[in-house]
XYZ file of C-alpha atoms in Angstrom:
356
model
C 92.276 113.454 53.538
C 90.954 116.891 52.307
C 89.398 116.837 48.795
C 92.378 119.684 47.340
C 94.818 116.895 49.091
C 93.281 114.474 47.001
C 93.524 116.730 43.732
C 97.354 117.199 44.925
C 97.946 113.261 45.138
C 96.260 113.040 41.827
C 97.948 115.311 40.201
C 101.134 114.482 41.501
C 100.315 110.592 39.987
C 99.091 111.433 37.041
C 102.381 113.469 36.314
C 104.285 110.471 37.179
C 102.628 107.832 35.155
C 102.797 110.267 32.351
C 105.962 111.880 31.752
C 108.348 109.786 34.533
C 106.534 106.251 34.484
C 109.757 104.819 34.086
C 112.300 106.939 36.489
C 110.080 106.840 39.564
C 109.513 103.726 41.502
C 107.682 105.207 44.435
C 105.492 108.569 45.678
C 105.296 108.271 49.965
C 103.556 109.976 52.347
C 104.047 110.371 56.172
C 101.976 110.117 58.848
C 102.226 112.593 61.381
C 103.936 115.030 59.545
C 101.724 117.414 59.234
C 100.904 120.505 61.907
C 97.652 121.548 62.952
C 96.537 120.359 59.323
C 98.665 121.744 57.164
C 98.590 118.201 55.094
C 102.154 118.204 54.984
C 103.410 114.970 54.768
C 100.035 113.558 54.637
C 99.402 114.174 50.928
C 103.054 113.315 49.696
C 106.385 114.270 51.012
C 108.569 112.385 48.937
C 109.624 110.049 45.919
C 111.723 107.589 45.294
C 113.640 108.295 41.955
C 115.022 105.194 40.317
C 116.573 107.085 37.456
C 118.482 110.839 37.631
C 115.820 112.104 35.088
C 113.409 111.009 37.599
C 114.501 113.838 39.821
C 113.293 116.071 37.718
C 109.650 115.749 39.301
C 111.019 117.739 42.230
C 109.256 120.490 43.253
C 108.611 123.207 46.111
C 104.965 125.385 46.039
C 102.705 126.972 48.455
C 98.961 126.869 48.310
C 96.790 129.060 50.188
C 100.271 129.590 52.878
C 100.693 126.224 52.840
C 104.221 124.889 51.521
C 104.287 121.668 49.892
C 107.912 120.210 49.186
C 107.937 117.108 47.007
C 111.096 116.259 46.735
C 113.149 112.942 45.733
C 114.688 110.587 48.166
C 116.982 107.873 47.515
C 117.008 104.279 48.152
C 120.292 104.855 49.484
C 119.272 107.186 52.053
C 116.171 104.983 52.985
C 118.709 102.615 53.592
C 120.219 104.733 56.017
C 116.867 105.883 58.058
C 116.526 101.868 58.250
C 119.806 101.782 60.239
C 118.624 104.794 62.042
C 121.463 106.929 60.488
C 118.895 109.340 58.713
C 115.364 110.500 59.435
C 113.364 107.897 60.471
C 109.881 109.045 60.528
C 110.283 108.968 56.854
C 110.107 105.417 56.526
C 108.327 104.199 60.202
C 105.351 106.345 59.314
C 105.566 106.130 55.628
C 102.387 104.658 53.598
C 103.047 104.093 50.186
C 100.370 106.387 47.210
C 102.440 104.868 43.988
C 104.523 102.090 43.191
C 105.803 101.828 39.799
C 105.640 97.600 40.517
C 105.210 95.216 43.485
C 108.859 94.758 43.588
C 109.555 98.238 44.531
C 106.752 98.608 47.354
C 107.877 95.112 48.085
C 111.642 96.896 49.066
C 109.860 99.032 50.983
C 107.885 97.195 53.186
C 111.426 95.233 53.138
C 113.137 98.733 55.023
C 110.446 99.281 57.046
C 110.463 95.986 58.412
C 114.566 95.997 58.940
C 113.845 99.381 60.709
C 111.356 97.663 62.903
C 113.825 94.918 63.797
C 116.426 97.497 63.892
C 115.046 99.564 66.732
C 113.768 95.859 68.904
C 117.850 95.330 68.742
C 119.201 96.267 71.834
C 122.529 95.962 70.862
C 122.058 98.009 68.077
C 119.788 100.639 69.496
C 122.712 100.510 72.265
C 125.484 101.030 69.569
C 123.927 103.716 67.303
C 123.133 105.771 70.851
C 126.368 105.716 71.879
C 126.957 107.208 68.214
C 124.480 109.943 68.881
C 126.710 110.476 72.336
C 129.795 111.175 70.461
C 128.276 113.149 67.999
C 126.620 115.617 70.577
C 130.394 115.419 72.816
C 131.663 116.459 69.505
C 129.602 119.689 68.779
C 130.035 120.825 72.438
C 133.616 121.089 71.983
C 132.579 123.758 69.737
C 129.853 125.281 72.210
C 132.657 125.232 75.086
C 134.507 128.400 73.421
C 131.739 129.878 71.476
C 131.193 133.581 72.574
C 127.267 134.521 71.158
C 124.345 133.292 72.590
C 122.326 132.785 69.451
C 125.317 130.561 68.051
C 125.753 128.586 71.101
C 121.696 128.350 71.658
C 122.004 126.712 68.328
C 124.851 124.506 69.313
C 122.510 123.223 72.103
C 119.835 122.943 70.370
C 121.200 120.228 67.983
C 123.335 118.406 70.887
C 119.967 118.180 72.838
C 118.560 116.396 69.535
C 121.524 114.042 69.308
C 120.566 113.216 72.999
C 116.853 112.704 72.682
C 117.693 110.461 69.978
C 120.276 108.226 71.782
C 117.453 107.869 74.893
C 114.531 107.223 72.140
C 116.735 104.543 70.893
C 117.146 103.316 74.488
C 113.561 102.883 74.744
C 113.325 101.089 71.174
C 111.680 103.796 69.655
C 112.955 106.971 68.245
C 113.048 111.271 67.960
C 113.746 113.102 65.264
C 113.537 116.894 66.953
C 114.408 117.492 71.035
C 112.320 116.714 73.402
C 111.960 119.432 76.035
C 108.774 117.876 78.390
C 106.799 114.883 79.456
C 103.644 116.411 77.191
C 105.968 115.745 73.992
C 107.363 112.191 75.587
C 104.471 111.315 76.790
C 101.290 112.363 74.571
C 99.955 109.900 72.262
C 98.104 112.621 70.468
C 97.356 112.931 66.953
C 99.827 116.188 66.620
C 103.164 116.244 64.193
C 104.995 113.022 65.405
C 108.102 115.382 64.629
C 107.930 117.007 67.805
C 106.635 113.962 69.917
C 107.779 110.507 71.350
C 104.875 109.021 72.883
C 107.106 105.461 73.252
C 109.624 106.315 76.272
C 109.715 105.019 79.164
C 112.061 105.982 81.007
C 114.613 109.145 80.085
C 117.652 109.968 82.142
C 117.828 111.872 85.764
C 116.469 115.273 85.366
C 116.555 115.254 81.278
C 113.121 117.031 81.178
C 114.608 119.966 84.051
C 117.436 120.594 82.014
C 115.840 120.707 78.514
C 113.125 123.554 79.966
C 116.455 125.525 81.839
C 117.243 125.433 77.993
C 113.907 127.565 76.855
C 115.338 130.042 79.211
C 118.766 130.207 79.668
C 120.091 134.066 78.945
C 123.596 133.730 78.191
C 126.342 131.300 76.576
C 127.547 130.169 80.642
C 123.875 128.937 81.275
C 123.591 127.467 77.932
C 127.485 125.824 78.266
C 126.490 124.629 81.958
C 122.810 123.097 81.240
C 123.848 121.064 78.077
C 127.008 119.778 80.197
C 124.595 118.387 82.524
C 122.571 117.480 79.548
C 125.450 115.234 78.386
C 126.263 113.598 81.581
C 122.893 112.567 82.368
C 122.502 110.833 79.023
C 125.974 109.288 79.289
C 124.764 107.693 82.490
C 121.761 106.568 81.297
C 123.076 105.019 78.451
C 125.861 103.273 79.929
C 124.075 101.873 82.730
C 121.833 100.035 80.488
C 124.734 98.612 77.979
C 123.427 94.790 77.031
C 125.437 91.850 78.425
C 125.026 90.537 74.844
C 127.570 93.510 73.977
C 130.503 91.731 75.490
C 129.528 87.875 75.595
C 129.336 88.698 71.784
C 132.930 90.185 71.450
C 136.045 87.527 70.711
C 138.544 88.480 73.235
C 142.096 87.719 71.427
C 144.726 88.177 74.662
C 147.431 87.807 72.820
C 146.258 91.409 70.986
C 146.334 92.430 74.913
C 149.686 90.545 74.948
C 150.998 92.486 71.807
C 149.985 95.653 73.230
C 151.622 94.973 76.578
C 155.154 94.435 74.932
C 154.846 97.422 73.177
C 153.440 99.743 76.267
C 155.916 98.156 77.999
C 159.179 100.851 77.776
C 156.481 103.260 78.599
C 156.321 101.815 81.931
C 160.040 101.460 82.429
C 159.874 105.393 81.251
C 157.671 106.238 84.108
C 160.063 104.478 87.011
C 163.120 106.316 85.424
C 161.266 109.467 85.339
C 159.848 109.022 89.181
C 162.999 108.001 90.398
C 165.104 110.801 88.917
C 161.964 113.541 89.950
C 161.982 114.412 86.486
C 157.937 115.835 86.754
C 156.980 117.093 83.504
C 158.699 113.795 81.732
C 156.804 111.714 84.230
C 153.384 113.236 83.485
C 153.309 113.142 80.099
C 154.125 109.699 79.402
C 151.433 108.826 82.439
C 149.125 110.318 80.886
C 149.803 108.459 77.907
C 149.542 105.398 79.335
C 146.259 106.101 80.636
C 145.033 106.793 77.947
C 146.108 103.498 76.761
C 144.960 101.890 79.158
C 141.388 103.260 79.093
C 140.903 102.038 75.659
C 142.235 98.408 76.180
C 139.686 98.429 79.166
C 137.234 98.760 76.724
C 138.228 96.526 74.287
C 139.348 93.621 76.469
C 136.427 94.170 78.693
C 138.316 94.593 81.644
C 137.393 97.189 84.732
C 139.393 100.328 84.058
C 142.783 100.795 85.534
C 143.293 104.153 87.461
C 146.856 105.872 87.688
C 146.455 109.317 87.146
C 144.939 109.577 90.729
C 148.229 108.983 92.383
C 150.109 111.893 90.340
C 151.732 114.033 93.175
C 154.525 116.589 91.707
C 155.902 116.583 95.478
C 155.864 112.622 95.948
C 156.336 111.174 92.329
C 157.135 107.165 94.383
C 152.925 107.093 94.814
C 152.784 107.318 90.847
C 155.085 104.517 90.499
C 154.015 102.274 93.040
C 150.399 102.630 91.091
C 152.095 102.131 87.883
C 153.765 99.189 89.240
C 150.555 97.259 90.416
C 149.005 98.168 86.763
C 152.004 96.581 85.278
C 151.723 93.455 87.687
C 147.871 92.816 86.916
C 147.850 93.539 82.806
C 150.275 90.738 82.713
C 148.579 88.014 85.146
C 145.699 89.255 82.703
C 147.616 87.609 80.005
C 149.314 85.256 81.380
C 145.665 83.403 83.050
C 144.060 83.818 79.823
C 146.541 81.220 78.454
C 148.569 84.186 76.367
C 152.596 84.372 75.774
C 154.676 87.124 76.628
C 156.992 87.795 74.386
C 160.530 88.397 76.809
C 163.982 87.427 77.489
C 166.417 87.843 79.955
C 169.520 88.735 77.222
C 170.184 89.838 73.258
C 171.721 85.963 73.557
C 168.728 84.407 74.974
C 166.693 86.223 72.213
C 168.718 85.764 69.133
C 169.186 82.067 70.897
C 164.995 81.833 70.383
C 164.990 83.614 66.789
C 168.430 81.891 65.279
């Protein structure tokens, strides 16, 4: 550290100890944060406030064209980069200048540890990139009708960081900005570990390719058709490398299946009338429905996804119900071999019989 970054850190203590000794329980700074030595990060970044007075310490300067922001951060949202839901170089680089007491550098180290475990999870590196998935999914619903390039170059800019983050977290470590090359996947060097992930080992099919076509794609097609591929690739990768321990751990309940059947179940007798009659649109609709339906109880009941949108034919609606009817037939030996109860009757007598 630079002698006027040791005045800084100084200063910023001896402000603390004398007007906020008792509103500030911590002063952090962050390795590999700064940028060709700027000292950002290095000298302080943040606080931790323990009291609102205490973030009244907060404050942005620039010294010689170098901007220092010391700002405050919660234990709250330290909780959160622990559960890699915020920022995490924050607290995986972080080395402590000030505690107010051991107990609060103790709850630190406590978070920084948790993060540690955190990201050696795989189920819960597997989890949170799968959250990262949905999130970038979700903003390129936007990107799909936006019109000007700088908006949707911005789009894809922050759907390629949800994606380098979900394959960091695949490879137990982590990204908090895109990564566009090997040099910033790969490089162990001593440059801002904002913009580098020296941990990977592996990143999906072409995820390098399409994150350069990025640097250079002209206009909002380009941009729409690279982060598509973007997406897909990092869906792949993800999925292919889902834990076993993600379903042994899950309690399958097939009488929930069970449940669901008997309410699906009209649906399906919907779908014969409607095939029968050639009633299209009807027909559709409600198969659509039902696949839908039946995607997510796939999921949930770990069971191999059931197909019957594939045999949709406006001309020849009998291959739709013939698929519908095998669906039908296997969701209930489902439930029936797992040792579940269908809940059926043959007549309103035989029923109220069973319910008098």
């Amino acid at each position: 550290m630079m002698e006027h970054d040791n005045l800084l850190t100084k200063w910023v203590i001896g402000r603390i100890e004398k007007e906020y000794k008792d509103d500030i329980a911590l002063l952090i700074a962050v390795k590999g944060h700064a940028t060709h030595g700027d000292g950002h990060g290095e000298v302080f970044d943040y606080y931790v406030p323990c009291t609102e007075r205490g973030n009244g310490l907060a404050q942005t300067f620039i010294i010689d064209g170098i901007g220092h922001d010391l700002y405050p951060r919660s234990w709250e949202r330290l909780e959160k980069s622990a559960e890699l839901d915020e920022m995490t170089l924050v607290l995986a680089k972080a080395e402590i200048l000030y505690a107010r007491s051991k107990e609060d550098a103790d709850r630190f180290l406590a978070l920084q540890r948790k993060l540690e475990d955190n990201l050696a999870n795989p189920v819960f590196v597997y989890g949170k990139a799968l959250e990262r998935l949905d999130s970038a999914k979700d903003l390129y619903r936007s990107l799909a009708f936006e019109e000007k390039t700088y908006r949707a170059r911005s789009q894809a800019g922050f759907i390629h960081h949800y994606l380098s983050a979900a394959v960091a977290f695949m490879n137990h470590s982590f990204a908090d900005s895109a990564l566009f090359s090997e040099r910033q996947a790969y490089n162990s060097s001593t440059e801002s570990r904002i913009y580098h992930c020296p941990e990977l080992e592996s990143v999906p099919d072409s995820f390098f390719e399409y994150g350069r076509c990025l640097l250079t794609c002209g206009d909002v097609r380009q941009i729409r058709e690279v982060t598509h591929g973007l997406i897909g690739t990092t869906e792949k990768f993800v999925l292919a490398r889902k834990p076993a321990a993600v379903d042994a751990a899950r309690e399958i309940n097939y009488q929930n299946l069970a449940d669901w059947y008997q309410e699906l179940s009209l649906t399906w007798r919907r779908i014969r009338f409607f095939c029968r009659v050639n009633k299209v649109e009807e027909a559709y609709r409600d198969a659509c429905y039902l696949q839908d339906e039946l995607l997510v109880v796939a999921e949930e009941f770990c069971l191999e996804e059931f197909n019957i949108l594939d045999s949709f034919d406006p001309d020849a609606l009998i291959h739709l119900e013939l698929r519908c009817d095998i669906t039908e037939q296997a969701i209930r030996r489902i439930i029936t071999e797992n040792g579940a109860k269908i809940n059926e009757y043959t007549s309103v007598a035989a029923f109220l019989d069973a319910n008098a």
